[in-house]
CSV table of C-alpha atoms and ligand atoms in Angstrom, one decimal:
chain,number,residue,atom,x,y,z
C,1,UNK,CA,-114.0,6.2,89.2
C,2,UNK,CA,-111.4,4.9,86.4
C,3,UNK,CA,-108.6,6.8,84.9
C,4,UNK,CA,-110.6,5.8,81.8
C,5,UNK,CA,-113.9,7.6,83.1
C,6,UNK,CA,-112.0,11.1,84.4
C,7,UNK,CA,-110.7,11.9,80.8
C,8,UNK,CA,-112.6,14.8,79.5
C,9,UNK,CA,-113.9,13.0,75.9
C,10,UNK,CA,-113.9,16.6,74.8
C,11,UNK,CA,-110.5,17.5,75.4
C,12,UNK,CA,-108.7,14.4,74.1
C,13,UNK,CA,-105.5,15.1,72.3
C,14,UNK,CA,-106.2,14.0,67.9
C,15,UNK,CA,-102.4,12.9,67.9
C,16,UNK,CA,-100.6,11.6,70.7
C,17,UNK,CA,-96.8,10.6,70.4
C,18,UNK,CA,-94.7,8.9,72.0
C,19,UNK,CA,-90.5,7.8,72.8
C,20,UNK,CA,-90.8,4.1,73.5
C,21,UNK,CA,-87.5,3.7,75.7
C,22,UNK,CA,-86.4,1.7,78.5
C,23,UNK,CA,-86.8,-1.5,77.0
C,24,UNK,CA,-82.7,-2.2,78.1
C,25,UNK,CA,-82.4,-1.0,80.6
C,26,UNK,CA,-85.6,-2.8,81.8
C,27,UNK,CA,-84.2,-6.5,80.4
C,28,UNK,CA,-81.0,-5.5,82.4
C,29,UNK,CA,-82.9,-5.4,86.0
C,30,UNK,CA,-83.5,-9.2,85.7
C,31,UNK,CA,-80.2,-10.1,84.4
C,32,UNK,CA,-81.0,-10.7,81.1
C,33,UNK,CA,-80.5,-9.6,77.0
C,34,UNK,CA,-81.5,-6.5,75.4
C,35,UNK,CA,-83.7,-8.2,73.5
C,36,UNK,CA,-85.9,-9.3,76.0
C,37,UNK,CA,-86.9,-6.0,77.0
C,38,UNK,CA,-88.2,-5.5,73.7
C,39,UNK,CA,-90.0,-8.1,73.3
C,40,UNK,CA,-91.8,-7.2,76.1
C,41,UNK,CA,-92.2,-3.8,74.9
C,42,UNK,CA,-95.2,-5.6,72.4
C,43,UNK,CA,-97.0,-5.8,75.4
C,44,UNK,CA,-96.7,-1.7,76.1
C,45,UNK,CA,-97.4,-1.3,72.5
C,46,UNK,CA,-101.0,-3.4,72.8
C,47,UNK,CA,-101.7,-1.9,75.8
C,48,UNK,CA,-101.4,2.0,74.5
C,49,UNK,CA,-103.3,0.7,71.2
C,50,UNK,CA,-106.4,-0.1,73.5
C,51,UNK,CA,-105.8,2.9,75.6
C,52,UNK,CA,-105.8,4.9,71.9
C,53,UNK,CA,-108.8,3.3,70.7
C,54,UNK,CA,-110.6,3.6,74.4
C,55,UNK,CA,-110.0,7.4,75.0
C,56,UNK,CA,-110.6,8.3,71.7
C,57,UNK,CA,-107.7,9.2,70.6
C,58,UNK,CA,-107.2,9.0,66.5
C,59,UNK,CA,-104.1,9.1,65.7
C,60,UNK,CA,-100.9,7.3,67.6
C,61,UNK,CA,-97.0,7.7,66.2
C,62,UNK,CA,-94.8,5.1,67.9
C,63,UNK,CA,-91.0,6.0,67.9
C,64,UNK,CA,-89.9,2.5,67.3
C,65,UNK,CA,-86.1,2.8,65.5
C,66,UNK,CA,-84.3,5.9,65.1
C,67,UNK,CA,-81.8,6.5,62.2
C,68,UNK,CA,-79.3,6.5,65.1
C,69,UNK,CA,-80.0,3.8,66.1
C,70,UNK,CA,-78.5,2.1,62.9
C,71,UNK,CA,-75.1,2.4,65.2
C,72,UNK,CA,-76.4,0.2,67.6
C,73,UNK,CA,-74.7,-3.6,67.6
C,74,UNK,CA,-75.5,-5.6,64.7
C,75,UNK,CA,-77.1,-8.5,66.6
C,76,UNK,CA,-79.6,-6.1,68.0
C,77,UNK,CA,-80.2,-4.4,65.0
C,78,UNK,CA,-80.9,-8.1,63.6
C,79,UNK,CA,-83.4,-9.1,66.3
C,80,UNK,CA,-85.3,-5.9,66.3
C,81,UNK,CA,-85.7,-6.1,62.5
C,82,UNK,CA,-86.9,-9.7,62.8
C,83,UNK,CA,-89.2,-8.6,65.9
C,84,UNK,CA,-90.7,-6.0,63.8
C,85,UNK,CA,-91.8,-8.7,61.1
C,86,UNK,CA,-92.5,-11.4,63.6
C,87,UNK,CA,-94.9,-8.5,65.4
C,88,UNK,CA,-96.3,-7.0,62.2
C,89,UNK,CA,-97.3,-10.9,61.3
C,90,UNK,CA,-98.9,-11.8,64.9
C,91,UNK,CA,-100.6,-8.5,65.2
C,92,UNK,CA,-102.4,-7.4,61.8
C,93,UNK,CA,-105.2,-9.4,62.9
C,94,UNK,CA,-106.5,-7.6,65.8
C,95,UNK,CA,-105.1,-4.3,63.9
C,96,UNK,CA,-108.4,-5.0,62.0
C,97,UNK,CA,-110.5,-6.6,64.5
C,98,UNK,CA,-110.2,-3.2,66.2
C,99,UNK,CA,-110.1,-0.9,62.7
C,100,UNK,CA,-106.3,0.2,63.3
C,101,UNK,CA,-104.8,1.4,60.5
C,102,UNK,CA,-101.2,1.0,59.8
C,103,UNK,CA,-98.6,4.1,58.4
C,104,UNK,CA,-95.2,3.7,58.6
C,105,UNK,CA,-92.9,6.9,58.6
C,106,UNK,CA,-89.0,7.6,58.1
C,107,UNK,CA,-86.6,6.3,55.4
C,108,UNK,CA,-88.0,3.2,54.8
C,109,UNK,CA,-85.8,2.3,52.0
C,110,UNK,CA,-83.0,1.7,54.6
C,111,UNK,CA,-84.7,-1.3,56.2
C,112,UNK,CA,-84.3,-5.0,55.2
C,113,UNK,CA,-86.3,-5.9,52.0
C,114,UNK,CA,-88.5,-8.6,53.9
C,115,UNK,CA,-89.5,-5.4,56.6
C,116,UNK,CA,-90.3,-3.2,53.7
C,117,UNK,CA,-92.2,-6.4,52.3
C,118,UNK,CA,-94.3,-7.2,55.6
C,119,UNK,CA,-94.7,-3.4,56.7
C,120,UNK,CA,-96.3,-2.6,53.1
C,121,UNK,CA,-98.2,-5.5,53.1
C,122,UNK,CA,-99.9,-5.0,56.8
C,123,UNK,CA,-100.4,-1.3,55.6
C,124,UNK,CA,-102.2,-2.4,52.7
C,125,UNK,CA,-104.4,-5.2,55.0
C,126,UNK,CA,-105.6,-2.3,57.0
C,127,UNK,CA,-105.7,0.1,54.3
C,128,UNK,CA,-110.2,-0.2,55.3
C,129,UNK,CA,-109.6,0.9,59.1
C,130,UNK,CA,-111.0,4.1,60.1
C,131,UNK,CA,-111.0,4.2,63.8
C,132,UNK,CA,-107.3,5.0,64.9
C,133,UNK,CA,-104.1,5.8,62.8
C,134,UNK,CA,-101.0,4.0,63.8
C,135,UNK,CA,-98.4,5.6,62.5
C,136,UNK,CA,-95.2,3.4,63.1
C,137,UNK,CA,-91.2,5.7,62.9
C,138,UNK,CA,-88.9,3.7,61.4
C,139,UNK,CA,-85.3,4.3,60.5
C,140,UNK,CA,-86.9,7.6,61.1
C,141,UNK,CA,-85.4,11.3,62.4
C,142,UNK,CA,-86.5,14.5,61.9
C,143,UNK,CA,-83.4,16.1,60.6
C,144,UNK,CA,-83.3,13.6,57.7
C,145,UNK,CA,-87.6,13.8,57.2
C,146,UNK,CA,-86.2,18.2,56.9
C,147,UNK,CA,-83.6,17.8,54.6
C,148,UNK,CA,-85.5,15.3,52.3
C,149,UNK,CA,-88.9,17.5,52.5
C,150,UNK,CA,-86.2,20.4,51.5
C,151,UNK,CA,-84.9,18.3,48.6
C,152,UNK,CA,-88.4,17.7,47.6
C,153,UNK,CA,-89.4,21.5,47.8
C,154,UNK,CA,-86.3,22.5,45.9
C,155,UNK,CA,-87.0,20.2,42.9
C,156,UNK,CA,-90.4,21.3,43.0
C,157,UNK,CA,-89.3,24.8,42.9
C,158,UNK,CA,-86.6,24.4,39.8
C,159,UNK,CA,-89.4,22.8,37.8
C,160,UNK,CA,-91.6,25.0,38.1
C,161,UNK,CA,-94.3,23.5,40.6
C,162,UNK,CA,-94.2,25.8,43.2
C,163,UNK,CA,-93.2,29.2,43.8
C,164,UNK,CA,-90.6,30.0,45.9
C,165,UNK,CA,-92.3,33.1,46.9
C,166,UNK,CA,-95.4,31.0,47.8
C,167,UNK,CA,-93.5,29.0,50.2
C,168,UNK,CA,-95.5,29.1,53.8
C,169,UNK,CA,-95.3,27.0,57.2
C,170,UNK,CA,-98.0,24.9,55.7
C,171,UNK,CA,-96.3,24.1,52.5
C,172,UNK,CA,-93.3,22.5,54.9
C,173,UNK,CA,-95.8,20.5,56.3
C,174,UNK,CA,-96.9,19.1,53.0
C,175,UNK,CA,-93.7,18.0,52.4
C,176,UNK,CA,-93.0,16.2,55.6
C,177,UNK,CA,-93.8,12.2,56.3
C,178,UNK,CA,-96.2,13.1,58.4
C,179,UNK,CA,-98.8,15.5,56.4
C,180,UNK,CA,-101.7,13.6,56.6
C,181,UNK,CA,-102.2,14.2,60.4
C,182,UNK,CA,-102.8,16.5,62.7
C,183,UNK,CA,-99.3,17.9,64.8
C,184,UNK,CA,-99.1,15.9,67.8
C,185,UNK,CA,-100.9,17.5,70.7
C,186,UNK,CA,-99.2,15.5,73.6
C,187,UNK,CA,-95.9,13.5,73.1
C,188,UNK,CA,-95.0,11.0,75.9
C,189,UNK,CA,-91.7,9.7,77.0
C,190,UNK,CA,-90.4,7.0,78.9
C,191,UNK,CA,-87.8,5.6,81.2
C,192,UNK,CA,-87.0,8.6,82.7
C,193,UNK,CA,-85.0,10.5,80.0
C,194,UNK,CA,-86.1,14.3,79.4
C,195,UNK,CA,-84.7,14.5,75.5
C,196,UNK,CA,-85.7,14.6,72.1
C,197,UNK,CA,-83.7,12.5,70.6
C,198,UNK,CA,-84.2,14.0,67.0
C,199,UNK,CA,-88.2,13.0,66.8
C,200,UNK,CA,-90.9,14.7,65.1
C,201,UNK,CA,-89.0,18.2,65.9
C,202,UNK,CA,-91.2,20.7,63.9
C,203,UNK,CA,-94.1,18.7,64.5
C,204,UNK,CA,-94.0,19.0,68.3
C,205,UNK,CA,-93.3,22.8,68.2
C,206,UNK,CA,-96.6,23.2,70.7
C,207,UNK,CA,-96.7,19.9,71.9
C,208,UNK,CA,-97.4,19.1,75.9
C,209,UNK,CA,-94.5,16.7,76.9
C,210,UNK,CA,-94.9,14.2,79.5
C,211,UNK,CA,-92.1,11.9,80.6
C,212,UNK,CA,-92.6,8.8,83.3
C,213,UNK,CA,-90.1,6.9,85.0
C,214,UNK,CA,-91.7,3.9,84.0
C,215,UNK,CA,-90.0,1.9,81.9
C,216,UNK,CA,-91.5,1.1,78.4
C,217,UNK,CA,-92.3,-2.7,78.5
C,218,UNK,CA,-94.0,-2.0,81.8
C,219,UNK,CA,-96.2,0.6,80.3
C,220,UNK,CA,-100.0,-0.5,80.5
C,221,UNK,CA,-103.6,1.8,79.9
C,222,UNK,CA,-103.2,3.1,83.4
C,223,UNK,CA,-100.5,4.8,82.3
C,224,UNK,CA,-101.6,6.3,79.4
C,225,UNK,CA,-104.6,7.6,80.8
C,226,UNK,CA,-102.6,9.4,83.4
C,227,UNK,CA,-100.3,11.2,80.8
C,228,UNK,CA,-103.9,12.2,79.5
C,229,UNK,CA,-105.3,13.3,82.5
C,230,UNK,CA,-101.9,14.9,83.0
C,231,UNK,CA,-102.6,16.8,79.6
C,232,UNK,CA,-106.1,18.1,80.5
C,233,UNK,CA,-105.1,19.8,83.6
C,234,UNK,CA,-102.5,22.2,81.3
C,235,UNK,CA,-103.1,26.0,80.0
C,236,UNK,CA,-102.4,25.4,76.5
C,237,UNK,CA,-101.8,29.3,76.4
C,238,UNK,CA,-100.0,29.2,72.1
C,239,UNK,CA,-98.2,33.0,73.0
C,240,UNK,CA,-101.4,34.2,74.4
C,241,UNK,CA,-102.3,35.4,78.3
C,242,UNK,CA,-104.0,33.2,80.4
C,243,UNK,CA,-106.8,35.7,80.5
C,244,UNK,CA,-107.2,35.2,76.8
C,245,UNK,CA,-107.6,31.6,77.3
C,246,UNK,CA,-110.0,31.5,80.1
C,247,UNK,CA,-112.6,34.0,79.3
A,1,IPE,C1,-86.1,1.7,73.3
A,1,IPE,O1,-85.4,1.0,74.4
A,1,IPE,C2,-86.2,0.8,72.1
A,1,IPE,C3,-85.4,1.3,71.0
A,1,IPE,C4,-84.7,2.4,70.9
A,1,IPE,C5,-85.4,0.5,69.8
A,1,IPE,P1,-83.8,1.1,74.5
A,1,IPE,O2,-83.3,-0.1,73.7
A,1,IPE,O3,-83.3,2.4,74.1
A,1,IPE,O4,-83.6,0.8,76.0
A,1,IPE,P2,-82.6,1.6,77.0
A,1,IPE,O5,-82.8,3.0,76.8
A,1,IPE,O6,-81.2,1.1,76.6
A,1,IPE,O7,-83.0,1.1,78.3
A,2,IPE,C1,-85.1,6.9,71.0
A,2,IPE,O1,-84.5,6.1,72.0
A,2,IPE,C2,-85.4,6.2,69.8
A,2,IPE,C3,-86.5,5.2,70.0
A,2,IPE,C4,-87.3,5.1,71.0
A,2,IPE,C5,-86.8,4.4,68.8
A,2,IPE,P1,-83.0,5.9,72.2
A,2,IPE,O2,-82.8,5.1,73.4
A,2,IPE,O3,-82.3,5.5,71.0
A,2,IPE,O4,-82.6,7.4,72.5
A,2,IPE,P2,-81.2,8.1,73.1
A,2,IPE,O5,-80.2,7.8,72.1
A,2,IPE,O6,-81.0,7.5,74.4
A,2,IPE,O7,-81.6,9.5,73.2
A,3,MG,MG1,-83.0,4.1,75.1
C-alpha cells in the first residue's frame, strides 16, 4: 500500500503550510552557491503541488521570503527575486493544467516592480482555477500582516465603519492577508529547525506542527504524505479531554 492510499480522505487537513528551508545549507553539502539550493527547491515546490492536489488538500501557503530576509546579501536577494519571475513564467502553465490557483500574501509593495508585475499577472491567469489555492508569502511576516490589519481596523474604526465595541476574534481575521482561507490545520517545517520564524502566528494558534530533517530541495510526495499521515494519527483535543473527543 502507498503513503498516498493510507491517508484518511476524510481527515485531510483544508490548509496545510509550510517553512521551505534548508535550501543552503543543502547547496553547501556539494560545495556549491546558495543559489543552487534554491533552485532546486522548484523541484520540492512541484512535488508538494501534486502531493496537494493528490491528497486532496485545498489550500497550500508556501513560506517563500520573509521580511527578514530582506537582510540577507544583496546578490541573493537578486537571484531569488529573478528566480521567482523566472519560476512564475515556466510554471503558470501547468498551474492551470492542474486548476491551481495563485494568491500571493505579505507586503508586496516591497518587491521589485517586474515581481509585482509577473506575480499579478500569473494570479490573474489562474484567477478560473478551482481545485487547490496556492497561496505564495512574500516579503511576508506576521508581525507586520498584525500591525497593518491594526492600522486597517483603527481607520475603520475613526470613520465610523466599525465599532470598536464590535470588535471579535473573527473581525481580526478579516483584516489579515489571509481571510479568505481556512487557519492552517497542519504547518510543516524543514531542515531540521523547530522555530517560527515570524510566520502565520495567529493563524497557526491550533495548528499540528511537523518538522523533518529533510532538507527542502530534497522534499518529494513521499514526504508530504508522511507529514499527513503523521497528522491523522494526532488527538486534536482544542482545550477539551480526550474523552470528549473520542466518544
Ligand atoms: C530557505 O532556505 C529559503 C529561503 C529562506 C528563501 P535557506 O536559504 O534559509 O537555507 P538555509 O537555512 O540557509 O540552509
Ligand atoms: C524562514 O526561513 C523563511 C522562509 C522559509 C522563507 P529562514 O531560513 O529565513 O529562517 P530563520 O531565520 O533561520 O529562522
Ligand atoms: Mg534557512
Amino acid at each position: 500500500m502507498s503513503l498516498l492510499e493510507k491517508i484518511d480522505k476524510n481527515n485531510v487537513p483544508k490548509h496545510v503550510a509550510i517553512i521551505m528551508d534548508g535550501n543552503g545549507r543543502w547547496a553547501k553539502k556539494q560545495g556549491k552557491l546558495r543559489i543552487f539550493g534554491h533552485k532546486n527547491g522548484v523541484k520540492a515546490v512541484r512535488a508538494s503541488l501534486e502531493a496537494a492536489v493528490k491528497s486532496g488538500v485545498r489550500n497550500l501557503t508556501l513560506y517563500a521570503f520573509s521580511t527578514e530576509n530582506w537582510n540577507r546579501p544583496q546578490i541573493e536577494i537578486n537571484a531569488l527575486m529573478e528566480l521567482l519571475v523566472d519560476t512564475i513564467n515556466s510554471e503558470t502553465k501547468t498551474l492551470n493544467e492542474n486548476k491551481i490557483r495563485l494568491y500571493a500574501i505579505g507586503n508586496l509593495e516591497s518587491l521589485p516592480k517586474k515581481c509585482q508585475k509577473k506575480l499579478q499577472e500569473a494570479i490573474d491567469n489562474t484567477a478560473q482555477n478551482d481545485k487547490l489555492n496556492l497561496i505564495l508569502a512574500l516579503s511576508y511576516s506576521s508581525k507586520w500582516e498584525i500591525t497593518d490589519a491594526i492600522k486597517k481596523i483603527c481607520k475603520d474604526a475613526v470613520s465610523g465603519n466599525i465599532k470598536t465595541e464590535e470588535i471579535t476574534e473573527n473581525t481580526l481575521s478579516q483584516y489579515l492577508n489571509t481571510s479568505k482561507f481556512p487557519d492552517p490545520e497542519l504547518m510543516i517545517r524543514t531542515s531540521g529547525e523547530q522555530r517560527i520564524s515570524n510566520f502565520l502566528l495567529y493563524q497557526l494558534a491550533y495548528a499540528e506542527l511537523y518538522f523533518t530533517e529533510t532538507l527542502w530541495p530534497d522534499f518529494r510526495e513521499e514526504d508530504f504524505y508522511s507529514a499527513l499521515l503523521n497528522y491523522q494519527q494526532r488527538e486534536r483535543r482544542f482545550g477539551m479531554t480526550s474523552e470528549q473527543i473520542t466518544q
